JSON list of C-alpha atoms in Angstrom, two decimals:
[
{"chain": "Z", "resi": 5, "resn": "UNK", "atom": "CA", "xyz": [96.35, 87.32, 101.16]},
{"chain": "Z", "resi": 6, "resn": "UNK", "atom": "CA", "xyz": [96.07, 89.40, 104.20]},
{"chain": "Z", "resi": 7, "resn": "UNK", "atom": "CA", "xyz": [99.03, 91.49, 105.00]},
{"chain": "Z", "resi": 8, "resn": "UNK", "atom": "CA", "xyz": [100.03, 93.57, 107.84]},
{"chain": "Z", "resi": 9, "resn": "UNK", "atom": "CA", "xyz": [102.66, 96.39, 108.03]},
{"chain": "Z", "resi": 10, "resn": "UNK", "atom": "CA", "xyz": [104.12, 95.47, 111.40]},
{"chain": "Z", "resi": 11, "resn": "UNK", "atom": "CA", "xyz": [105.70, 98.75, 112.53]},
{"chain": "Z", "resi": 12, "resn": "UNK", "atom": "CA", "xyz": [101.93, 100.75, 112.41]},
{"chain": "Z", "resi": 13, "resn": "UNK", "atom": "CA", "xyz": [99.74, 97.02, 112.41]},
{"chain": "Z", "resi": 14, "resn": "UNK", "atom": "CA", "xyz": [97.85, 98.70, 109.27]},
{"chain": "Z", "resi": 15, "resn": "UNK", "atom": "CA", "xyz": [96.50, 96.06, 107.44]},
{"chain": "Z", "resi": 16, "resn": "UNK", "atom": "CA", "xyz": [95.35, 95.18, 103.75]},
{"chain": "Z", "resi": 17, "resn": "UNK", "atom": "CA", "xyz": [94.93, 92.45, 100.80]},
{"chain": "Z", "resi": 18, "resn": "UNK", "atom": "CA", "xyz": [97.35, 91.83, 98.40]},
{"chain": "Z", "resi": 19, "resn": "UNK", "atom": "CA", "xyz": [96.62, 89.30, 95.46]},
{"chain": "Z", "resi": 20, "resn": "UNK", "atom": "CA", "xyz": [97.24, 85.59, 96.33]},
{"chain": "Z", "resi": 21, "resn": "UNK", "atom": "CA", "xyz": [101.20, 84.34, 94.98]},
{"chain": "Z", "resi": 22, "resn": "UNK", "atom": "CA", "xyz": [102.02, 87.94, 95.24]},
{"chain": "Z", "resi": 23, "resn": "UNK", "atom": "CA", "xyz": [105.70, 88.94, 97.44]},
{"chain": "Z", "resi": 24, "resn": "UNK", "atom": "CA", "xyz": [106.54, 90.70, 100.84]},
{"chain": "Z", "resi": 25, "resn": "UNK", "atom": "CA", "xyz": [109.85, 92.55, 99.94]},
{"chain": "Z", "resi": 26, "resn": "UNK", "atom": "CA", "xyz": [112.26, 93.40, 102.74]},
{"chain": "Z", "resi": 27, "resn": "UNK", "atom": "CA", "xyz": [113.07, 97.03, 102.38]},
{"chain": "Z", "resi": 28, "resn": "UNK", "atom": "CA", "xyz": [115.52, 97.78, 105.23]},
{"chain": "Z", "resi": 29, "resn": "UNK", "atom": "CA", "xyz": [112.72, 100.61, 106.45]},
{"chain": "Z", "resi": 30, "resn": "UNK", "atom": "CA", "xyz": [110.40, 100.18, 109.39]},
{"chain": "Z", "resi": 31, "resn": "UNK", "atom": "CA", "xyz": [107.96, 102.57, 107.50]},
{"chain": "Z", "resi": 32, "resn": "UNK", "atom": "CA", "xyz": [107.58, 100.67, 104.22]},
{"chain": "Z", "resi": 33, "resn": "UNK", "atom": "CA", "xyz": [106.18, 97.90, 103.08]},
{"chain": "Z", "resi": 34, "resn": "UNK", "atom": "CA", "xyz": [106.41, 96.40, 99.58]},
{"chain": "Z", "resi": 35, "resn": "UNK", "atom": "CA", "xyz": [104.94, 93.41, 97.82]},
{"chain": "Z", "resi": 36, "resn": "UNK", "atom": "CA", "xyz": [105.47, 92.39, 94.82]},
{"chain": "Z", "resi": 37, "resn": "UNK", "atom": "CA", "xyz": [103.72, 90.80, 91.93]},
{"chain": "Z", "resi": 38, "resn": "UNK", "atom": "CA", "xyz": [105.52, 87.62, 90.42]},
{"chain": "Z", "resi": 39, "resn": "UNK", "atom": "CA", "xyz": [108.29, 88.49, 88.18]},
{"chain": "Z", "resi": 40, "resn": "UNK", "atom": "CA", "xyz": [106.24, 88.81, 84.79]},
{"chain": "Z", "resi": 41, "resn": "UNK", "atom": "CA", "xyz": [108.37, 86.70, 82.41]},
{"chain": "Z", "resi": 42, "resn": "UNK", "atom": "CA", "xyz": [108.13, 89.42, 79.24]},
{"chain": "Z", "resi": 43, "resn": "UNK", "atom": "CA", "xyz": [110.07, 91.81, 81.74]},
{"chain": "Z", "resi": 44, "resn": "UNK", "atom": "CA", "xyz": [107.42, 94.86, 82.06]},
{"chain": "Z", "resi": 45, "resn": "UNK", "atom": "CA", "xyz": [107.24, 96.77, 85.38]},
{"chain": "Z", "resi": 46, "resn": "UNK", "atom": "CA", "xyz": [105.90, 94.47, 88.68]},
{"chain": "Z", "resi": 47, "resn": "UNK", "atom": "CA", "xyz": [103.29, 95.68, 89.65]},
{"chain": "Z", "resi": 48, "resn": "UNK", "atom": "CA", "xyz": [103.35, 96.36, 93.86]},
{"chain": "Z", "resi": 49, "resn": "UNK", "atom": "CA", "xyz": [101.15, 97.71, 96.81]},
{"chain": "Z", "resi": 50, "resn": "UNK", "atom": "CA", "xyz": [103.86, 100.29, 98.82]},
{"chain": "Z", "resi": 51, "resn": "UNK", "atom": "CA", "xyz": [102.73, 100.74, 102.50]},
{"chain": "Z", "resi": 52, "resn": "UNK", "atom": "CA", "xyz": [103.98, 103.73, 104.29]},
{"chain": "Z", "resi": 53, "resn": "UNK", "atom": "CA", "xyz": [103.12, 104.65, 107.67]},
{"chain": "Z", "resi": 54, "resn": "UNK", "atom": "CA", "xyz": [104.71, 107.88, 108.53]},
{"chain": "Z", "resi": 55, "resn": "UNK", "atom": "CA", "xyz": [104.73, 110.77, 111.37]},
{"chain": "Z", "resi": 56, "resn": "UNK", "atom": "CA", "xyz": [102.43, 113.78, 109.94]},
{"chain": "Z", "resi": 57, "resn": "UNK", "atom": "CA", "xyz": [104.16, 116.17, 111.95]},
{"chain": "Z", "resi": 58, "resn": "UNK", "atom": "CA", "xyz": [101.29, 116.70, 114.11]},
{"chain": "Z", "resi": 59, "resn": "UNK", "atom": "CA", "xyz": [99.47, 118.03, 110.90]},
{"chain": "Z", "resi": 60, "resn": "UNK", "atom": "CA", "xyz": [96.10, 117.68, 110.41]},
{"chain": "Z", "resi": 61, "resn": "UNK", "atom": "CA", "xyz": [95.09, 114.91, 107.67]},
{"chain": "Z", "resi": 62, "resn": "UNK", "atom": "CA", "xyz": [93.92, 118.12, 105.34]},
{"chain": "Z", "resi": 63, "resn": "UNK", "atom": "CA", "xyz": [97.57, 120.16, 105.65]},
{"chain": "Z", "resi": 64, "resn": "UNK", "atom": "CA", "xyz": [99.08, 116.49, 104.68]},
{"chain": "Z", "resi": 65, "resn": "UNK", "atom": "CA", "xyz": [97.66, 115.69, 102.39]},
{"chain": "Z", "resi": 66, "resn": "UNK", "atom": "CA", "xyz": [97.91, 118.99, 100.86]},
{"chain": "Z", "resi": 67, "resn": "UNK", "atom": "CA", "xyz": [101.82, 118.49, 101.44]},
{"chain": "Z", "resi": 68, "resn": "UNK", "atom": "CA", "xyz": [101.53, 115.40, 99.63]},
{"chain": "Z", "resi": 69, "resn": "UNK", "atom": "CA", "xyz": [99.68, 116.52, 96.86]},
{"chain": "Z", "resi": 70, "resn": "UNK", "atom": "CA", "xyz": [102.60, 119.62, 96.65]},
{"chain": "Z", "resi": 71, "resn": "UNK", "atom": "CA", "xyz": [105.48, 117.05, 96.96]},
{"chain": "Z", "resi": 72, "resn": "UNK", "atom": "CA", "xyz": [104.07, 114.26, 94.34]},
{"chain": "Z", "resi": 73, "resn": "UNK", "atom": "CA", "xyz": [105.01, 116.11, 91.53]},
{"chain": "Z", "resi": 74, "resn": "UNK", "atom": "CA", "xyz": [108.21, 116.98, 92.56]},
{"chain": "Z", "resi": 75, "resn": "UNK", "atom": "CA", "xyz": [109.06, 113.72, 93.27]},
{"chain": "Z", "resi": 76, "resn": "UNK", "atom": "CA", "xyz": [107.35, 111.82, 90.42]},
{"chain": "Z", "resi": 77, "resn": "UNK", "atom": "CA", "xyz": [108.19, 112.52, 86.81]},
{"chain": "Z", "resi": 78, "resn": "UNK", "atom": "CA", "xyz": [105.29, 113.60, 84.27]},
{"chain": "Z", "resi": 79, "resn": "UNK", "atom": "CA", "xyz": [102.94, 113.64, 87.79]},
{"chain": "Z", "resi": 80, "resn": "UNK", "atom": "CA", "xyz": [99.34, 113.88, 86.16]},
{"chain": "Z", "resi": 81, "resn": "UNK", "atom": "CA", "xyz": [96.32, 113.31, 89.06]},
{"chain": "Z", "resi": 82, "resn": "UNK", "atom": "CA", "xyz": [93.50, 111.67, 87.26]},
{"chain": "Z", "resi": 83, "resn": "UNK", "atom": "CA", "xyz": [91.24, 111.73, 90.14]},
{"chain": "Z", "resi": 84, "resn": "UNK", "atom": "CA", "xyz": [91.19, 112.90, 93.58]},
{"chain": "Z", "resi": 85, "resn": "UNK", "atom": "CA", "xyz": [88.48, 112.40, 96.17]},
{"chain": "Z", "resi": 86, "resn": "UNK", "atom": "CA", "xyz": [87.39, 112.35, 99.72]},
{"chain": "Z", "resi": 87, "resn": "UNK", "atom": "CA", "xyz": [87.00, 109.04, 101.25]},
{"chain": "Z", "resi": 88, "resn": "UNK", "atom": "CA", "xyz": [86.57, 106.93, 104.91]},
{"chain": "Z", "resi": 89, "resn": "UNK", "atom": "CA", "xyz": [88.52, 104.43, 106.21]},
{"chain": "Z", "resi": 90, "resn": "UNK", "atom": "CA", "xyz": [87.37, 102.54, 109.33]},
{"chain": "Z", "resi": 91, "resn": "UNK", "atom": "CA", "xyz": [85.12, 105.89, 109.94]},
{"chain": "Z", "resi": 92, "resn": "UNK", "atom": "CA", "xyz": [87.98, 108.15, 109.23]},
{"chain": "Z", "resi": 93, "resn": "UNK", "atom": "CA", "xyz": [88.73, 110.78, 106.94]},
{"chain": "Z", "resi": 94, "resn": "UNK", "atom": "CA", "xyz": [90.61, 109.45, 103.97]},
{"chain": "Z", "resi": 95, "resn": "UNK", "atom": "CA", "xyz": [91.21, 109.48, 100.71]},
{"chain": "Z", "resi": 96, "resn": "UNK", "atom": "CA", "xyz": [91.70, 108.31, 97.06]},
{"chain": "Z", "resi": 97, "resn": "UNK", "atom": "CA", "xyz": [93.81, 109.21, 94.35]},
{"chain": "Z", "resi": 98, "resn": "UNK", "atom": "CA", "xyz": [94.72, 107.96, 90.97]},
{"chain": "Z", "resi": 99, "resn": "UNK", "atom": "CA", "xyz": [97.52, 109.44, 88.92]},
{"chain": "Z", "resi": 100, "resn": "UNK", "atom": "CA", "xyz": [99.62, 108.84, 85.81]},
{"chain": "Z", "resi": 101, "resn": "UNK", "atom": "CA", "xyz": [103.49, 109.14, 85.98]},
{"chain": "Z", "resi": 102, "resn": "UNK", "atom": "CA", "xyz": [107.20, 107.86, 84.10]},
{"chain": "Z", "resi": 103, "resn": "UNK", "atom": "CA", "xyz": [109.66, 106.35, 85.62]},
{"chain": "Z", "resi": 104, "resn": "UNK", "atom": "CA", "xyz": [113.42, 106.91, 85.17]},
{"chain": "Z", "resi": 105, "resn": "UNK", "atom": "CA", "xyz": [113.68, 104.43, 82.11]},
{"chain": "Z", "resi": 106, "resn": "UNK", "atom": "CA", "xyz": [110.80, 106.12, 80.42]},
{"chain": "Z", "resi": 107, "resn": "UNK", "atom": "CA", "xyz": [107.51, 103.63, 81.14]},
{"chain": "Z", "resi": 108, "resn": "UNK", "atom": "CA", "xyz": [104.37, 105.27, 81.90]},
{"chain": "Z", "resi": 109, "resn": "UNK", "atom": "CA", "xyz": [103.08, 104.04, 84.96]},
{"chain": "Z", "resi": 110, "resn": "UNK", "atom": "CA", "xyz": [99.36, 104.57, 87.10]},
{"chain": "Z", "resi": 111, "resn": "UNK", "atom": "CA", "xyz": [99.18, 104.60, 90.84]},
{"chain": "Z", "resi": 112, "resn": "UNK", "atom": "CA", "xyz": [96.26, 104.29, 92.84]},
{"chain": "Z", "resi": 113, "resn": "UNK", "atom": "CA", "xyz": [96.21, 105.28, 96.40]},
{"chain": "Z", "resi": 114, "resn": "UNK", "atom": "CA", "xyz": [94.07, 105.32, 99.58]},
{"chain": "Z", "resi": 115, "resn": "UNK", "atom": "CA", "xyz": [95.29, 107.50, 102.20]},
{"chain": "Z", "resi": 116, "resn": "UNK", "atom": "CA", "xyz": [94.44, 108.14, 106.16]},
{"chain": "Z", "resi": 117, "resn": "UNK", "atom": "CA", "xyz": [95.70, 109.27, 108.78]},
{"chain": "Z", "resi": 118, "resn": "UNK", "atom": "CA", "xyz": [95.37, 107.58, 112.81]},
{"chain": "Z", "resi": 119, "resn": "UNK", "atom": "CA", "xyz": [96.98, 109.04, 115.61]},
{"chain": "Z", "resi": 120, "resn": "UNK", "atom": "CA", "xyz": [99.62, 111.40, 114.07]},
{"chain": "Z", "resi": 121, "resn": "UNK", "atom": "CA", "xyz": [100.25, 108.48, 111.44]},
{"chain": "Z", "resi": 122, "resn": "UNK", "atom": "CA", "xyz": [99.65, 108.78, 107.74]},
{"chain": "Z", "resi": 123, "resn": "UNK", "atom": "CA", "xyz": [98.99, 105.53, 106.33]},
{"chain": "Z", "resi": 124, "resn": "UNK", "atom": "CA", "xyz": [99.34, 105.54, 102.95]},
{"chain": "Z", "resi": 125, "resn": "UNK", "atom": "CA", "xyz": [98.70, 102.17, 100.14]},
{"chain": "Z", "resi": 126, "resn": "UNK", "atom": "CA", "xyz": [100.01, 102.93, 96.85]},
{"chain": "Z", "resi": 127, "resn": "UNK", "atom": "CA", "xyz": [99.08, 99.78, 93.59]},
{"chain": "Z", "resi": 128, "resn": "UNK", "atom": "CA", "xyz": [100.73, 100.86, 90.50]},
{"chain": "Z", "resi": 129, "resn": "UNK", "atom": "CA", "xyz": [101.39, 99.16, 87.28]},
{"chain": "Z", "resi": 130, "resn": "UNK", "atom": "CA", "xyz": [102.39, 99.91, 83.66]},
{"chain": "Z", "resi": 131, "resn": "UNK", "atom": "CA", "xyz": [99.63, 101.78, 82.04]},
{"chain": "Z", "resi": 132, "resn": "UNK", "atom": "CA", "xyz": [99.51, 99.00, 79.22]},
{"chain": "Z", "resi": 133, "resn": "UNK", "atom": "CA", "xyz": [98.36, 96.46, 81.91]},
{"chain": "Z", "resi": 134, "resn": "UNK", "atom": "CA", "xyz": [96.61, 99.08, 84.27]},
{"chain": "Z", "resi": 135, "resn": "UNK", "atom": "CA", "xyz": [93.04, 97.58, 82.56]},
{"chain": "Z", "resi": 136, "resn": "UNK", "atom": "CA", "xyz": [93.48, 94.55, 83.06]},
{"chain": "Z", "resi": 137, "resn": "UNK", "atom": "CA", "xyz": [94.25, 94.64, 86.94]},
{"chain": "Z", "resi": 138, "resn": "UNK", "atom": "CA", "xyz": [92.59, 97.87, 88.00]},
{"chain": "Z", "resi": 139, "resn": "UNK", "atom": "CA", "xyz": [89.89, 96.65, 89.51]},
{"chain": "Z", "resi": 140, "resn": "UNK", "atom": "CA", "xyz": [92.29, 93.77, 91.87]},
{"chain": "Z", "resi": 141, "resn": "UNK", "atom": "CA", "xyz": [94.37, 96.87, 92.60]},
{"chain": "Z", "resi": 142, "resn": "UNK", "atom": "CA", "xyz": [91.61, 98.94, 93.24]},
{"chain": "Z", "resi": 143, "resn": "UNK", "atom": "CA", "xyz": [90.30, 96.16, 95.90]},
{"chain": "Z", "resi": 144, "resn": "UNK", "atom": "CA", "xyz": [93.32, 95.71, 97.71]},
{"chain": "Z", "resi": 145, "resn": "UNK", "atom": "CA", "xyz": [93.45, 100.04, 97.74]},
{"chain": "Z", "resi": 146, "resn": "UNK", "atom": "CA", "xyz": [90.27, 99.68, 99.49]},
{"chain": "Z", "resi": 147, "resn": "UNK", "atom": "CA", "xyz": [90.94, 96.99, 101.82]},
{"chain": "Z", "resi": 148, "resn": "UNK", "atom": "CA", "xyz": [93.38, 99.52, 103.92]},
{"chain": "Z", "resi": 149, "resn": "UNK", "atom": "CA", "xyz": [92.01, 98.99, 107.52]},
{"chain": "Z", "resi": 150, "resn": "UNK", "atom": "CA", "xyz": [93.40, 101.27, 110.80]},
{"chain": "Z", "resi": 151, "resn": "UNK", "atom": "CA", "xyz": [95.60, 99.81, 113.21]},
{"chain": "Z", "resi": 152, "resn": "UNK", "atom": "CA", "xyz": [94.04, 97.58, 115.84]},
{"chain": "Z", "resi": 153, "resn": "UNK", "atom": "CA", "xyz": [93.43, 100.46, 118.48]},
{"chain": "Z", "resi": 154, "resn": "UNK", "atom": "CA", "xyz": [93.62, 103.14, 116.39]},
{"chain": "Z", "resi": 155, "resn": "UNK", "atom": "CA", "xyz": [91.28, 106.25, 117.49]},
{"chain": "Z", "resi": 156, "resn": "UNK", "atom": "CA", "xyz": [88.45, 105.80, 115.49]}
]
């Protein structure tokens, strides 16, 4: 299903049946996998569209890449590359971390920046079920498309 983040009009595909969340914040967007009936972690596609500060995309993402694993528990990047979105710079990440109960978790992430906006798509899941929907969260990672009028 096509969804669009309406405060930056970023758009990508999330899996069919799958949950827009309300999160009170103009700058994030969540939705949500079904609520898997042996109670592991949902897995989601976070949208954030964010100010950069007027920093380039290379000094944010470095921040980023400073900050993640500060602000993630057991942070562990996997794999890191340079990447294009809609003919801009972008980029890809995939990383291992725990949450506060304890479950090891994998992200995958596709990041640009349009603007002065950092657009950032996050997929993660459990690492127990990461095989069998990488390559759907993967897809939807790489369906991130610019803003309608964004500079290209």
């Amino acid at each position: 299903m096509k969804v669009t983040h309406e405060g930056s009009g970023a758009v990508f595909e999330a899996p069919d049946g799958w949950q827009v969340e309300d999160t009170g914040r103009p700058e994030v967007l969540v939705v949500l996998e079904p609520e898997p009936a042996d109670g592991t972690v949902r897995a989601n596609l976070v949208l954030t569209a964010v100010d950069t500060g007027g920093r380039s995309f290379r000094d944010w993402q470095n921040g980023t890449e400073a900050l993640l694993p500060q602000e993630l528990s057991d942070y562990l990047v996997l794999d890191l590359h340079a990447d294009e979105v809609d003919g801009r710079p972008a980029g890809s990440r995939l990383a291992h971390h725990v949450d506060a109960e304890g479950r090891a978790l994998v992200l995958e992430q596709r990041f640009t920046e349009a603007d002065g906006l950092g657009l950032t798509l996050t997929a993660t899941v459990d690492v127990l079920r990461y095989p069998l929907m990488a390559e759907e969260l993967s897809a939807c990672c790489a369906s991130l498309r610019l803003p309608r009028g964004a500079s290209r």
